[in-house]
Coordinates of C-alpha atoms in Angstrom, one line a residue:
Chain A
X13 CA 0.8 -23.6 34.9
X14 CA -2.7 -23.4 36.2
X15 CA -5.2 -24.6 33.8
X16 CA -8.7 -23.9 33.0
X17 CA -9.8 -27.4 34.0
X18 CA -13.2 -26.9 32.4
X19 CA -11.6 -26.2 29.1
X20 CA -9.3 -29.3 29.3
X21 CA -12.2 -31.6 30.2
X22 CA -14.3 -30.1 27.3
X23 CA -11.4 -30.7 24.9
X24 CA -11.0 -34.2 26.2
X25 CA -14.7 -34.8 25.5
X26 CA -14.3 -33.3 22.0
X27 CA -11.3 -35.5 21.4
X28 CA -13.4 -38.6 22.1
X29 CA -16.1 -37.3 19.8
X30 CA -13.5 -36.8 17.1
X31 CA -12.3 -40.4 17.6
X32 CA -15.8 -41.7 17.3
X33 CA -16.2 -39.9 14.0
X34 CA -12.9 -41.3 12.8
X35 CA -14.2 -44.8 13.7
X36 CA -17.3 -44.1 11.6
X37 CA -15.1 -43.1 8.7
X38 CA -12.9 -46.2 9.0
X39 CA -15.9 -48.6 9.6
X40 CA -17.5 -47.5 6.3
X41 CA -14.3 -47.3 4.2
X42 CA -12.7 -50.4 5.8
X43 CA -9.4 -48.7 5.0
X44 CA -7.5 -45.7 6.3
X45 CA -4.3 -44.2 7.6
X46 CA -5.1 -45.3 11.1
X47 CA -1.7 -44.8 12.8
X48 CA -1.0 -41.2 11.7
X49 CA -4.6 -40.2 12.2
X50 CA -4.8 -41.4 15.8
X51 CA -1.5 -39.8 16.7
X52 CA -2.9 -36.4 15.6
X53 CA -6.3 -36.4 17.4
X54 CA -5.4 -34.2 20.5
X55 CA -3.4 -31.8 18.4
X56 CA -6.1 -31.0 15.9
X57 CA -8.8 -31.1 18.6
X58 CA -7.0 -28.4 20.5
X59 CA -6.4 -26.4 17.4
X60 CA -9.9 -26.5 16.0
X61 CA -11.9 -26.4 19.2
X62 CA -9.8 -23.9 21.2
X63 CA -7.0 -22.2 19.4
X64 CA -7.6 -21.5 15.7
X65 CA -9.4 -18.3 14.8
X66 CA -12.0 -19.8 12.4
X67 CA -15.7 -19.4 11.6
X68 CA -17.3 -22.7 10.7
X69 CA -20.1 -20.8 9.0
X70 CA -17.7 -18.9 6.8
X71 CA -14.8 -21.1 5.8
X72 CA -13.5 -18.5 3.3
X73 CA -13.3 -15.8 6.0
X74 CA -10.2 -13.8 4.9
X75 CA -9.0 -13.3 8.4
X76 CA -9.3 -17.0 9.5
X77 CA -6.2 -18.8 10.7
X78 CA -4.9 -21.1 7.9
X79 CA -4.2 -24.8 8.7
X80 CA -2.0 -26.7 6.2
X81 CA -2.1 -30.4 6.8
X82 CA 1.1 -31.4 5.0
X83 CA 0.6 -35.1 6.0
X84 CA -2.6 -35.0 4.0
X85 CA -3.2 -38.7 4.2
X86 CA -4.3 -38.3 7.8
X87 CA -7.2 -36.1 6.6
X88 CA -9.6 -38.5 8.4
X89 CA -8.9 -36.5 11.6
X90 CA -9.7 -33.2 10.0
X91 CA -12.9 -34.6 8.3
X92 CA -14.0 -35.9 11.7
X93 CA -13.6 -32.3 13.1
X94 CA -15.2 -30.6 10.1
X95 CA -18.3 -32.8 10.6
X96 CA -18.4 -31.9 14.3
X97 CA -18.1 -28.2 13.5
X98 CA -21.0 -28.5 11.0
X99 CA -18.9 -27.6 8.0
X100 CA -19.5 -31.0 6.4
X101 CA -22.8 -32.9 6.7
X102 CA -22.7 -35.9 9.0
X103 CA -23.7 -38.3 6.3
X104 CA -20.4 -37.6 4.5
X105 CA -18.6 -39.6 7.2
X106 CA -19.5 -42.9 5.5
X107 CA -18.4 -41.7 2.0
X108 CA -14.6 -41.5 2.5
X109 CA -12.7 -42.7 -0.6
X110 CA -16.0 -42.7 -2.6
X111 CA -16.6 -41.2 -6.0
X112 CA -17.9 -37.6 -5.8
X113 CA -17.4 -37.4 -2.0
X114 CA -16.0 -34.3 -0.4
X115 CA -14.0 -36.8 1.8
X116 CA -11.3 -37.4 -0.8
X117 CA -8.5 -39.9 -0.1
X118 CA -6.1 -37.0 0.5
X119 CA -7.3 -33.6 1.7
X120 CA -8.3 -31.5 -1.3
X121 CA -8.9 -27.8 -1.1
X122 CA -10.7 -27.7 -4.4
X123 CA -13.6 -29.9 -3.4
X124 CA -13.8 -29.8 0.4
X125 CA -15.1 -26.9 2.5
X126 CA -12.7 -26.0 5.3
X127 CA -9.6 -27.5 3.8
X128 CA -6.9 -25.0 3.1
X129 CA -4.4 -27.2 1.3
X130 CA -4.4 -30.0 -1.2
X131 CA -1.8 -32.5 -0.2
X132 CA -0.8 -36.1 -0.8
X133 CA 2.7 -35.8 -2.1
X134 CA 4.6 -35.2 1.1
X135 CA 7.0 -32.5 2.1
X136 CA 5.3 -29.6 0.4
X137 CA 3.0 -28.3 3.1
X138 CA 5.5 -26.2 4.9
X139 CA 6.4 -24.3 1.7
X140 CA 2.7 -23.6 1.2
X141 CA 2.2 -22.5 4.8
X142 CA 5.3 -20.2 4.3
X143 CA 3.6 -18.7 1.2
X144 CA 0.4 -18.0 3.2
X145 CA 2.5 -16.5 6.0
X146 CA 4.4 -14.3 3.6
X147 CA 1.1 -13.2 2.0
X148 CA 0.0 -12.1 5.5
X149 CA 3.1 -10.0 5.9
X150 CA 2.4 -8.4 2.5
X151 CA -1.2 -7.7 3.3
X152 CA -0.5 -6.0 6.6
X153 CA 3.0 -4.5 6.3
X154 CA 2.3 -3.0 2.9
X155 CA -0.6 -0.9 3.9
X156 CA 1.3 1.8 5.9
X157 CA 3.7 3.3 3.4
X158 CA 6.3 3.8 6.1
X159 CA 6.4 0.1 6.7
X160 CA 6.6 -1.0 3.2
X161 CA 9.8 -2.9 3.6
X162 CA 8.9 -6.6 3.6
X163 CA 11.9 -7.6 5.8
X164 CA 11.5 -5.4 8.8
X165 CA 14.9 -4.8 10.2
X166 CA 12.9 -3.2 12.9
X167 CA 10.2 -5.5 14.2
X168 CA 6.9 -3.9 14.2
X169 CA 4.3 -5.0 16.6
X170 CA 0.9 -5.4 15.0
X171 CA -1.8 -8.0 15.2
X172 CA -1.5 -10.5 12.5
X173 CA -4.4 -10.7 10.1
X174 CA -4.1 -14.4 10.5
X175 CA -1.6 -17.0 11.4
X176 CA -0.4 -19.9 9.3
X177 CA -0.2 -23.3 10.9
X178 CA 1.3 -26.4 9.3
X179 CA 1.2 -30.0 10.5
X180 CA 4.1 -32.1 9.3
X181 CA 4.7 -35.8 9.7
X182 CA 8.1 -37.0 11.0
X183 CA 8.6 -39.2 8.0
X184 CA 8.1 -36.4 5.5
X185 CA 11.0 -34.5 7.2
X186 CA 13.2 -36.8 5.1
X187 CA 12.1 -34.6 2.1
X188 CA 14.7 -32.0 1.2
X189 CA 12.0 -29.5 0.5
X190 CA 11.0 -29.3 4.2
X191 CA 14.5 -27.8 4.8
X192 CA 14.2 -25.5 1.8
X193 CA 11.1 -24.1 3.4
X194 CA 12.7 -23.9 6.8
X195 CA 15.5 -21.7 5.4
X196 CA 12.9 -19.6 3.6
X197 CA 10.7 -19.0 6.6
X198 CA 13.8 -17.8 8.6
X199 CA 15.0 -15.5 5.9
X200 CA 11.6 -13.7 5.7
X201 CA 11.1 -13.7 9.4
X202 CA 7.8 -15.5 9.3
X203 CA 6.9 -15.3 13.0
X204 CA 3.3 -15.8 12.0
X205 CA 4.1 -19.4 10.9
X206 CA 3.7 -22.2 13.4
X207 CA 4.8 -25.6 12.4
X208 CA 3.7 -28.7 14.4
X209 CA 5.5 -31.9 13.8
X210 CA 3.6 -35.1 14.6
X211 CA 6.6 -37.0 15.8
X212 CA 5.1 -40.5 16.0
X213 CA 8.4 -42.2 15.4
X214 CA 7.3 -44.5 12.6
X215 CA 7.0 -44.2 8.9
X216 CA 5.7 -46.9 6.5
X217 CA 8.9 -48.9 6.2
X218 CA 9.8 -48.9 9.9
X219 CA 11.1 -46.6 12.7
X220 CA 11.5 -43.1 11.2
X221 CA 15.0 -42.8 12.5
X222 CA 16.0 -46.1 11.0
X223 CA 14.5 -45.4 7.6
X224 CA 16.6 -42.2 7.6
X225 CA 17.8 -40.6 10.7
X226 CA 16.2 -37.2 11.4
X227 CA 17.8 -36.8 14.9
X228 CA 19.1 -34.6 16.3
X229 CA 15.7 -33.2 15.3
X230 CA 15.4 -30.2 17.7
X231 CA 19.0 -29.1 16.9
X232 CA 18.2 -29.2 13.2
X233 CA 15.3 -26.8 13.6
X234 CA 17.3 -24.6 15.9
X235 CA 20.2 -24.4 13.5
X236 CA 17.8 -23.3 10.8
X237 CA 16.9 -20.4 13.0
X238 CA 13.6 -21.5 14.3
X239 CA 12.1 -21.2 17.8
X240 CA 11.7 -24.8 18.8
X241 CA 10.0 -26.6 21.7
X242 CA 9.0 -30.2 22.5
X243 CA 5.7 -31.4 24.0
X244 CA 3.8 -34.6 24.7
X245 CA 1.4 -34.5 21.7
X246 CA -1.3 -36.4 23.6
X247 CA -1.4 -34.1 26.6
X248 CA -4.0 -31.5 26.0
X249 CA -2.7 -29.2 28.8
X250 CA 0.7 -29.1 27.1
X251 CA -0.7 -28.6 23.7
X252 CA -3.0 -25.7 24.8
X253 CA -0.1 -24.1 26.7
X254 CA 2.4 -24.3 23.8
X255 CA 0.0 -23.0 21.2
X256 CA -0.8 -20.0 23.4
X257 CA 2.9 -19.4 24.0
X258 CA 3.9 -19.8 20.4
X259 CA 1.2 -17.3 19.4
X260 CA 2.3 -14.8 22.0
X261 CA 5.8 -14.9 20.8
X262 CA 4.6 -13.2 17.7
X263 CA 6.8 -10.3 16.8
X264 CA 10.2 -12.0 17.6
X265 CA 10.8 -12.5 13.9
X266 CA 11.2 -16.3 14.2
X267 CA 9.1 -19.1 12.8
X268 CA 7.9 -21.5 15.4
X269 CA 8.3 -25.3 15.5
X270 CA 6.5 -27.5 18.0
X271 CA 7.8 -31.0 18.1
X272 CA 4.9 -33.1 19.4
X273 CA 6.0 -36.5 20.6
X274 CA 3.2 -38.9 19.9
X275 CA 2.4 -42.6 19.5
X276 CA 1.4 -44.0 16.1
X277 CA -2.1 -45.5 16.4
X278 CA -2.5 -43.9 19.8
X279 CA -5.3 -45.4 22.0
X280 CA -5.8 -48.5 20.0
X281 CA -3.6 -51.4 21.2
X282 CA -3.4 -53.4 18.0
X283 CA -2.6 -50.3 15.9
X284 CA 0.0 -49.1 18.5
X285 CA 1.6 -52.6 18.6
X286 CA 1.8 -52.9 14.8
X287 CA 2.7 -49.2 14.2
X288 CA -0.1 -49.4 11.6
X289 CA 0.4 -47.0 8.8
X290 CA -2.5 -47.8 6.5
X291 CA -4.9 -50.4 7.8
X292 CA -7.3 -52.5 5.8
X293 CA -10.1 -55.0 6.5
X294 CA -9.8 -57.0 9.7
X295 CA -7.0 -54.8 11.0
X296 CA -9.3 -51.8 10.7
X297 CA -12.5 -53.6 12.0
X298 CA -10.6 -54.9 15.1
X299 CA -9.3 -51.4 15.9
X300 CA -12.7 -49.8 15.4
X301 CA -14.3 -52.4 17.8
X302 CA -11.7 -51.7 20.4
X303 CA -12.0 -48.0 19.9
X304 CA -15.8 -48.0 20.2
X305 CA -15.6 -50.0 23.4
X306 CA -13.1 -47.5 24.8
X307 CA -14.4 -44.2 23.5
X308 CA -18.1 -44.9 23.0
X309 CA -20.3 -45.0 20.0
X310 CA -21.7 -42.1 18.0
Chain B
X3 CA 8.5 -10.8 -51.1
X4 CA 5.6 -12.7 -49.9
X5 CA 2.4 -10.9 -48.9
X6 CA 1.9 -11.1 -45.1
X7 CA -1.0 -10.3 -42.9
X8 CA -1.5 -6.7 -41.8
X9 CA 0.2 -7.1 -38.4
X10 CA 3.4 -8.5 -39.8
X11 CA 6.4 -6.4 -40.7
X12 CA 9.6 -8.2 -40.7
X13 CA 12.4 -6.0 -39.3
X14 CA 15.7 -7.4 -38.2
X15 CA 16.3 -9.6 -35.2
X16 CA 15.5 -9.2 -31.5
X17 CA 15.6 -11.3 -28.4
X18 CA 12.4 -12.8 -27.0
X19 CA 13.8 -12.1 -23.5
X20 CA 13.7 -8.3 -24.2
X21 CA 10.0 -8.5 -24.9
X22 CA 9.4 -10.5 -21.7
X23 CA 11.3 -7.8 -19.8
X24 CA 9.1 -5.0 -21.2
X25 CA 5.9 -7.0 -20.7
X26 CA 6.9 -7.8 -17.1
X27 CA 7.6 -4.2 -16.3
X28 CA 4.3 -3.0 -17.8
X29 CA 2.3 -5.7 -16.1
X30 CA 3.9 -5.1 -12.8
X31 CA 3.3 -1.4 -13.0
X32 CA -0.3 -2.0 -13.8
X33 CA -1.0 -4.7 -11.1
X34 CA 0.6 -4.4 -7.7
X35 CA -0.5 -8.0 -6.8
X36 CA 2.3 -9.2 -9.1
X37 CA 5.3 -10.6 -7.2
X38 CA 8.6 -11.5 -8.7
X39 CA 9.8 -14.9 -7.3
X40 CA 13.5 -15.4 -8.0
X41 CA 15.4 -18.6 -8.0
X42 CA 18.9 -17.2 -8.3
X43 CA 18.6 -16.7 -12.1
X44 CA 17.6 -13.0 -12.2
X45 CA 14.2 -11.8 -13.3
X46 CA 12.7 -10.0 -16.3
X47 CA 12.5 -6.3 -15.6
X48 CA 14.3 -6.8 -12.3
X49 CA 15.7 -3.2 -12.5
X50 CA 12.2 -1.8 -12.6
X51 CA 11.2 -3.9 -9.5
X52 CA 14.3 -2.8 -7.6
X53 CA 13.6 0.8 -8.3
X54 CA 9.8 0.9 -8.0
X55 CA 8.7 -2.1 -5.8
X56 CA 11.7 -3.7 -4.1
X57 CA 9.3 -5.3 -1.5
X58 CA 7.7 -7.3 -4.4
X59 CA 10.9 -9.2 -5.1
X60 CA 11.1 -12.6 -3.3
X61 CA 14.4 -14.5 -3.6
X62 CA 14.1 -18.2 -3.0
X63 CA 17.6 -19.2 -4.0
X64 CA 18.3 -22.4 -5.8
X65 CA 15.4 -24.2 -4.2
X66 CA 12.8 -24.6 -6.9
X67 CA 10.5 -27.0 -5.1
X68 CA 10.0 -24.6 -2.3
X69 CA 9.8 -21.7 -4.7
X70 CA 6.9 -23.3 -6.6
X71 CA 4.8 -24.3 -3.6
X72 CA 5.5 -21.0 -1.7
X73 CA 4.3 -19.2 -4.8
X74 CA 1.1 -21.3 -4.6
X75 CA 0.6 -20.1 -1.1
X76 CA 0.9 -16.4 -2.2
X77 CA -1.5 -17.1 -5.1
X78 CA -4.0 -18.7 -2.6
X79 CA -4.1 -15.3 -0.9
X80 CA -4.8 -13.3 -4.1
X81 CA -1.3 -12.4 -5.2
X82 CA 0.0 -13.1 -8.7
X83 CA 3.5 -14.6 -8.4
X84 CA 5.7 -14.9 -11.5
X85 CA 8.5 -17.4 -11.0
X86 CA 11.5 -17.2 -13.3
X87 CA 14.4 -19.5 -14.0
X88 CA 15.6 -22.0 -16.6
X89 CA 12.8 -24.2 -17.8
X90 CA 14.5 -27.3 -16.5
X91 CA 14.6 -25.7 -13.1
X92 CA 11.4 -23.8 -12.7
X93 CA 9.3 -26.5 -14.3
X94 CA 11.0 -29.9 -14.5
X95 CA 12.8 -29.7 -11.2
X96 CA 9.4 -28.9 -9.5
X97 CA 7.0 -31.0 -11.6
X98 CA 5.4 -32.8 -8.7
X99 CA 5.1 -29.5 -6.7
X100 CA 3.5 -27.8 -9.7
X101 CA 1.1 -30.6 -10.2
X102 CA -0.1 -30.9 -6.7
X103 CA 0.3 -27.5 -5.2
X104 CA -0.4 -25.2 -8.2
X105 CA -2.4 -27.0 -10.8
X106 CA -4.7 -29.1 -8.7
X107 CA -6.2 -26.0 -7.2
X108 CA -5.6 -23.8 -10.3
X109 CA -3.6 -21.3 -8.4
X110 CA -2.7 -18.1 -10.3
X111 CA 1.0 -18.8 -10.6
X112 CA 3.0 -17.9 -13.7
X113 CA 6.1 -19.9 -14.6
X114 CA 8.6 -18.2 -16.9
X115 CA 11.1 -20.7 -18.2
X116 CA 14.1 -19.8 -20.2
X117 CA 14.8 -22.5 -22.7
X118 CA 17.0 -22.9 -25.7
X119 CA 16.8 -26.0 -27.8
X120 CA 20.4 -25.3 -28.8
X121 CA 23.2 -23.2 -27.6
X122 CA 26.4 -23.5 -25.6
X123 CA 25.2 -24.8 -22.2
X124 CA 24.6 -28.3 -23.5
X125 CA 22.3 -31.2 -22.6
X126 CA 21.3 -30.0 -19.1
X127 CA 20.0 -26.6 -20.2
X128 CA 18.8 -27.3 -23.7
X129 CA 15.7 -28.8 -22.3
X130 CA 13.9 -29.9 -25.4
X131 CA 11.3 -32.1 -23.6
X132 CA 9.7 -29.2 -21.8
X133 CA 6.6 -28.8 -24.0
X134 CA 5.8 -32.6 -23.8
X135 CA 6.2 -32.5 -20.0
X136 CA 3.9 -29.5 -19.6
X137 CA 1.3 -30.4 -22.2
X138 CA 0.2 -33.4 -20.2
X139 CA -0.5 -31.4 -17.1
X140 CA -4.2 -30.4 -16.5
X141 CA -5.1 -26.8 -15.9
X142 CA -1.9 -25.4 -17.3
X143 CA -1.8 -22.9 -20.2
X144 CA 1.4 -23.1 -22.3
X145 CA 2.6 -20.2 -24.4
X146 CA 5.7 -20.1 -26.6
X147 CA 6.0 -16.5 -28.1
X148 CA 7.6 -16.2 -31.5
X149 CA 9.2 -12.8 -31.3
X150 CA 9.9 -9.8 -29.1
X151 CA 6.6 -8.1 -29.7
X152 CA 4.5 -11.1 -29.1
X153 CA 6.5 -11.9 -26.0
X154 CA 5.7 -8.5 -24.5
X155 CA 2.0 -8.9 -25.3
X156 CA 1.9 -12.5 -24.1
X157 CA 3.4 -11.6 -20.7
X158 CA 0.7 -8.9 -20.2
X159 CA -2.0 -11.3 -21.4
X160 CA -1.0 -14.0 -18.9
X161 CA -0.8 -11.5 -16.1
X162 CA -4.5 -10.7 -16.8
X163 CA -5.5 -14.4 -17.3
X164 CA -6.6 -16.0 -14.0
X165 CA -4.9 -19.4 -13.7
X166 CA -1.5 -21.1 -14.0
X167 CA 0.6 -20.5 -17.1
X168 CA 3.9 -21.7 -18.4
X169 CA 5.6 -19.2 -20.7
X170 CA 8.7 -20.4 -22.6
X171 CA 11.3 -17.7 -23.1
X172 CA 13.4 -18.6 -26.1
X173 CA 17.1 -18.5 -25.3
X174 CA 18.3 -19.7 -28.7
X175 CA 19.5 -17.2 -31.4
X176 CA 17.3 -14.1 -31.7
X177 CA 14.3 -14.7 -33.9
X178 CA 13.1 -12.2 -36.5
X179 CA 11.1 -9.2 -35.3
X180 CA 7.9 -10.3 -36.9
X181 CA 4.9 -8.4 -35.6
X182 CA 3.9 -4.7 -35.6
X183 CA 3.2 -2.9 -32.4
X184 CA -0.5 -3.2 -32.9
X185 CA -0.4 -7.0 -33.3
X186 CA -3.5 -8.4 -31.5
X187 CA -2.2 -11.2 -29.3
X188 CA -5.1 -13.4 -28.2
X189 CA -4.3 -16.1 -25.6
X190 CA -5.5 -19.4 -27.0
X191 CA -5.8 -18.2 -30.6
X192 CA -3.6 -18.9 -33.6
X193 CA -2.5 -16.1 -35.9
X194 CA -2.2 -16.5 -39.6
X195 CA 1.1 -14.7 -40.5
X196 CA 0.6 -15.4 -44.2
X197 CA -2.3 -16.9 -46.1
X198 CA -1.6 -19.5 -48.7
X199 CA -3.4 -22.4 -50.5
X200 CA -0.8 -25.0 -51.3
X201 CA 0.2 -26.2 -47.8
X202 CA 0.3 -24.9 -44.2
X203 CA 3.2 -24.5 -41.8
X204 CA 2.1 -24.4 -38.2
X205 CA 5.0 -23.1 -36.1
X206 CA 5.6 -22.0 -32.5
X207 CA 8.3 -20.0 -30.8
X208 CA 11.6 -19.5 -32.6
X209 CA 10.6 -21.8 -35.5
X210 CA 8.2 -19.2 -36.8
X211 CA 11.3 -17.3 -37.9
X212 CA 12.6 -20.4 -39.9
X213 CA 9.1 -21.0 -41.2
X214 CA 8.8 -17.4 -42.6
X215 CA 12.2 -17.9 -44.3
X216 CA 11.0 -21.2 -45.6
X217 CA 7.9 -19.5 -47.0
X218 CA 10.2 -17.0 -48.9
X219 CA 12.2 -19.9 -50.4
X220 CA 9.0 -21.8 -51.4
X221 CA 7.6 -18.6 -53.0
X222 CA 10.6 -18.6 -55.4
X223 CA 9.5 -22.0 -56.5
X224 CA 5.9 -20.9 -57.0
X225 CA 4.6 -22.6 -53.9
X226 CA 2.1 -20.5 -51.9
X227 CA 2.3 -21.7 -48.3
X228 CA 0.1 -20.6 -45.4
X229 CA 2.0 -19.9 -42.2
X230 CA 0.3 -20.1 -38.8
X231 CA 1.8 -18.9 -35.5
X232 CA 0.5 -21.3 -32.9
X233 CA 2.0 -19.5 -29.9
X234 CA -0.5 -21.0 -27.4
X235 CA 0.3 -24.7 -27.3
X236 CA -2.4 -25.4 -24.8
X237 CA -5.3 -25.0 -25.2
X238 CA -4.7 -25.5 -28.9
X239 CA -6.6 -23.6 -31.4
X240 CA -8.3 -26.6 -33.1
X241 CA -10.3 -24.5 -35.4
X242 CA -7.2 -23.0 -37.1
X243 CA -5.8 -26.5 -37.6
X244 CA -9.0 -27.9 -39.1
X245 CA -9.4 -25.0 -41.4
X246 CA -5.8 -25.3 -42.6
X247 CA -6.3 -29.0 -43.2
X248 CA -9.5 -28.5 -45.2
X249 CA -8.3 -25.5 -47.2
X250 CA -4.7 -26.6 -47.9
X251 CA -4.7 -30.3 -47.4
X252 CA -1.0 -30.6 -46.3
X253 CA 0.4 -29.7 -42.9
X254 CA 3.9 -29.2 -41.6
X255 CA 4.5 -28.4 -38.0
X256 CA 7.8 -26.7 -36.9
X257 CA 9.1 -26.5 -33.3
X258 CA 12.6 -26.4 -31.8
X259 CA 11.6 -29.1 -29.3
X260 CA 11.2 -32.8 -29.1
X261 CA 8.7 -34.0 -31.6
X262 CA 7.4 -36.3 -28.9
X263 CA 4.6 -34.6 -27.0
X264 CA 5.1 -31.3 -28.7
X265 CA 3.3 -29.1 -31.1
X266 CA 3.5 -31.7 -33.9
X267 CA 1.7 -34.3 -31.7
X268 CA -0.9 -31.8 -30.6
X269 CA -1.7 -31.0 -34.3
X270 CA -1.6 -34.7 -35.3
X271 CA -4.3 -35.4 -32.7
X272 CA -6.6 -32.7 -34.0
X273 CA -6.0 -33.8 -37.6
X274 CA -6.6 -37.5 -37.0
X275 CA -9.7 -36.9 -34.9
X276 CA -11.4 -34.1 -37.0
X277 CA -9.9 -33.7 -40.4
X278 CA -7.3 -36.2 -41.6
X279 CA -4.6 -34.7 -43.7
X280 CA -0.9 -35.6 -44.5
X281 CA 1.4 -34.2 -41.8
X282 CA 5.1 -33.9 -41.4
X283 CA 6.5 -32.9 -38.0
X284 CA 9.7 -30.8 -38.1
X285 CA 11.4 -30.9 -34.7
X286 CA 14.0 -32.7 -32.7
X287 CA 14.0 -36.5 -32.9
X288 CA 13.9 -38.6 -29.8
X289 CA 17.4 -37.6 -28.5
X290 CA 19.1 -35.2 -26.2
X291 CA 20.6 -31.9 -27.3
X292 CA 24.2 -31.0 -26.7
X293 CA 26.5 -27.9 -26.8
X294 CA 27.0 -26.1 -30.0
X295 CA 28.1 -22.6 -31.1
X296 CA 25.7 -20.1 -32.6
X297 CA 27.5 -17.9 -35.0
X298 CA 26.3 -15.6 -37.8
X299 CA 27.8 -17.9 -40.5
X300 CA 26.9 -21.2 -38.9
X301 CA 24.6 -22.4 -36.2
X302 CA 26.0 -25.9 -35.4
X303 CA 23.0 -27.4 -33.6
X304 CA 20.4 -26.0 -36.0
X305 CA 22.3 -27.8 -38.8
X306 CA 22.7 -30.9 -36.7
X307 CA 18.9 -31.2 -35.9
X308 CA 17.8 -30.1 -39.4
X309 CA 15.7 -27.2 -38.2
X310 CA 16.7 -24.5 -40.8
X311 CA 14.5 -22.8 -43.3
X312 CA 15.7 -25.2 -46.0
X313 CA 14.7 -28.2 -43.9
X314 CA 11.2 -26.7 -43.3
X315 CA 10.8 -25.9 -47.0
X316 CA 11.9 -29.4 -48.0
X317 CA 9.3 -30.9 -45.6
X318 CA 6.6 -28.8 -47.1
X319 CA 7.4 -30.2 -50.6
X320 CA 7.5 -33.7 -49.2
X321 CA 4.2 -33.2 -47.5
X322 CA 2.6 -31.9 -50.7
X323 CA 4.0 -35.0 -52.6
X324 CA 2.5 -37.2 -49.8
X325 CA -0.9 -35.6 -50.4
X326 CA -0.6 -36.3 -54.2
X327 CA 0.4 -39.9 -53.5
X328 CA -2.6 -40.3 -51.2
X329 CA -5.0 -38.8 -53.9
X330 CA -3.7 -41.2 -56.5
X331 CA -4.2 -44.2 -54.2
X332 CA -7.9 -43.2 -53.8

């Protein structure tokens, strides 16, 4: 597919800025979920700077797209973006993990502007995103009395008020609740729900598929009735394409699952080699030095 | 017969669940943001929903974790989901989900948990720990209505209150119909069913029935006992507890739940911090429940646990004796 190369290079530039902000966060906190945050950078960059319908000046805009970060320990990537969008002040970057900071250890809707979901305990985000998606169906389908049926046996074309996006980690797909939510989304035909799995192949105890096998992963989602596709989660062209496609498939009555193949600790050799989950001290400092040399300083 | 407060008129027995049904129908008719979230255990007033608002019935199946968090998502968008199942399912099975996805952000989700401390289903369903489990959770209001009238008013009140609530639906034997139709239910406020000067019984849920019967027994012995209905277990009406301690000087709590973490402990905390007074907690000791038949002539588990009117009355006398012993020691 032909691409707007200007857009791609702009997004690449934004991804580097996001990384620099992440390094500022890590440098100050000397601790962080380095692996899972770095594997997420391109995905959230494409979402926030290109795809999502949001207004950084009005985070509570009722028609904004919702983003549920189920793997909420990787909130560093979202904080880095919210600072870049001007939602959070730049000074907050150095306050991660601190008392009273909007940059809580795990994303927290109650105390941070621009965060739609409070997470931490894994496996719950897809259910929440399904609730948001169902609410959208209620809000729109209920208005015309002739379309009051929530489960449209006939599919009605209309523009969604908003879409509900969820980002799952691969490790949290071990949670049974993910599959409860997968069944639920199919039952209620939540085609306004787009789930992205950051499939970085490693969880804390080792390779995700050794800890507990999730493969055949694509078949699992398919058998639950989802529209499924796989992409390279570090290729911005593929990400932009698949997000546009998934949105345009709206109206088919199927929830969408994008399995993004990624690398844990992407871009930083020591984090990639160690499959770092949570880094501390010298592990973080070394990575930040390498990152700054590679992606530049703020 | 004892002299009760103006909104009390004891009149036979009725199921708490019937009151919840009525309250649910009235609340849902009044507020179209209310959504019935089912977990394969039916729903109060389901017939009304099916007839009048079938689109507001969401069936989650036996998947309580998803049900709780999905409901949080609905609440985040301004809807008022009510989830209904057994208490062990709707609450305990989804404790972590409720904690993180509902309570942390104070989402307006209502949890209706059917619970009977005793009855045929046995240990799994007779979930006597539920009050202790929920009381420790921040941002959660806990209500345990005592009779059919209060249940109806409580459901309508929690529908109007903005924030998460757990409402226990008594599934044990039908309690007495205690209150009149104009009973003023006030969320977070205790109600004095009968005034008295010799001692106070603070009861919640089904045990208000046994406490009233205990009051009748005590009256025959010339003991004038105050009876307080503490249907909101959290936030607790501290004022009512302190006043009872100061004016009667002996407190008995009565609950058909574990005495650990329940009403008795909540009252004990208030007493020891603000107005020390002798206390006896009537409830279920640190043990599991089991199956038992409820029949008109005998209620096996009530007898087993010692939760009958005679047991409450005995505890009142014991507590008064305790007060006298303490006075002498001083």
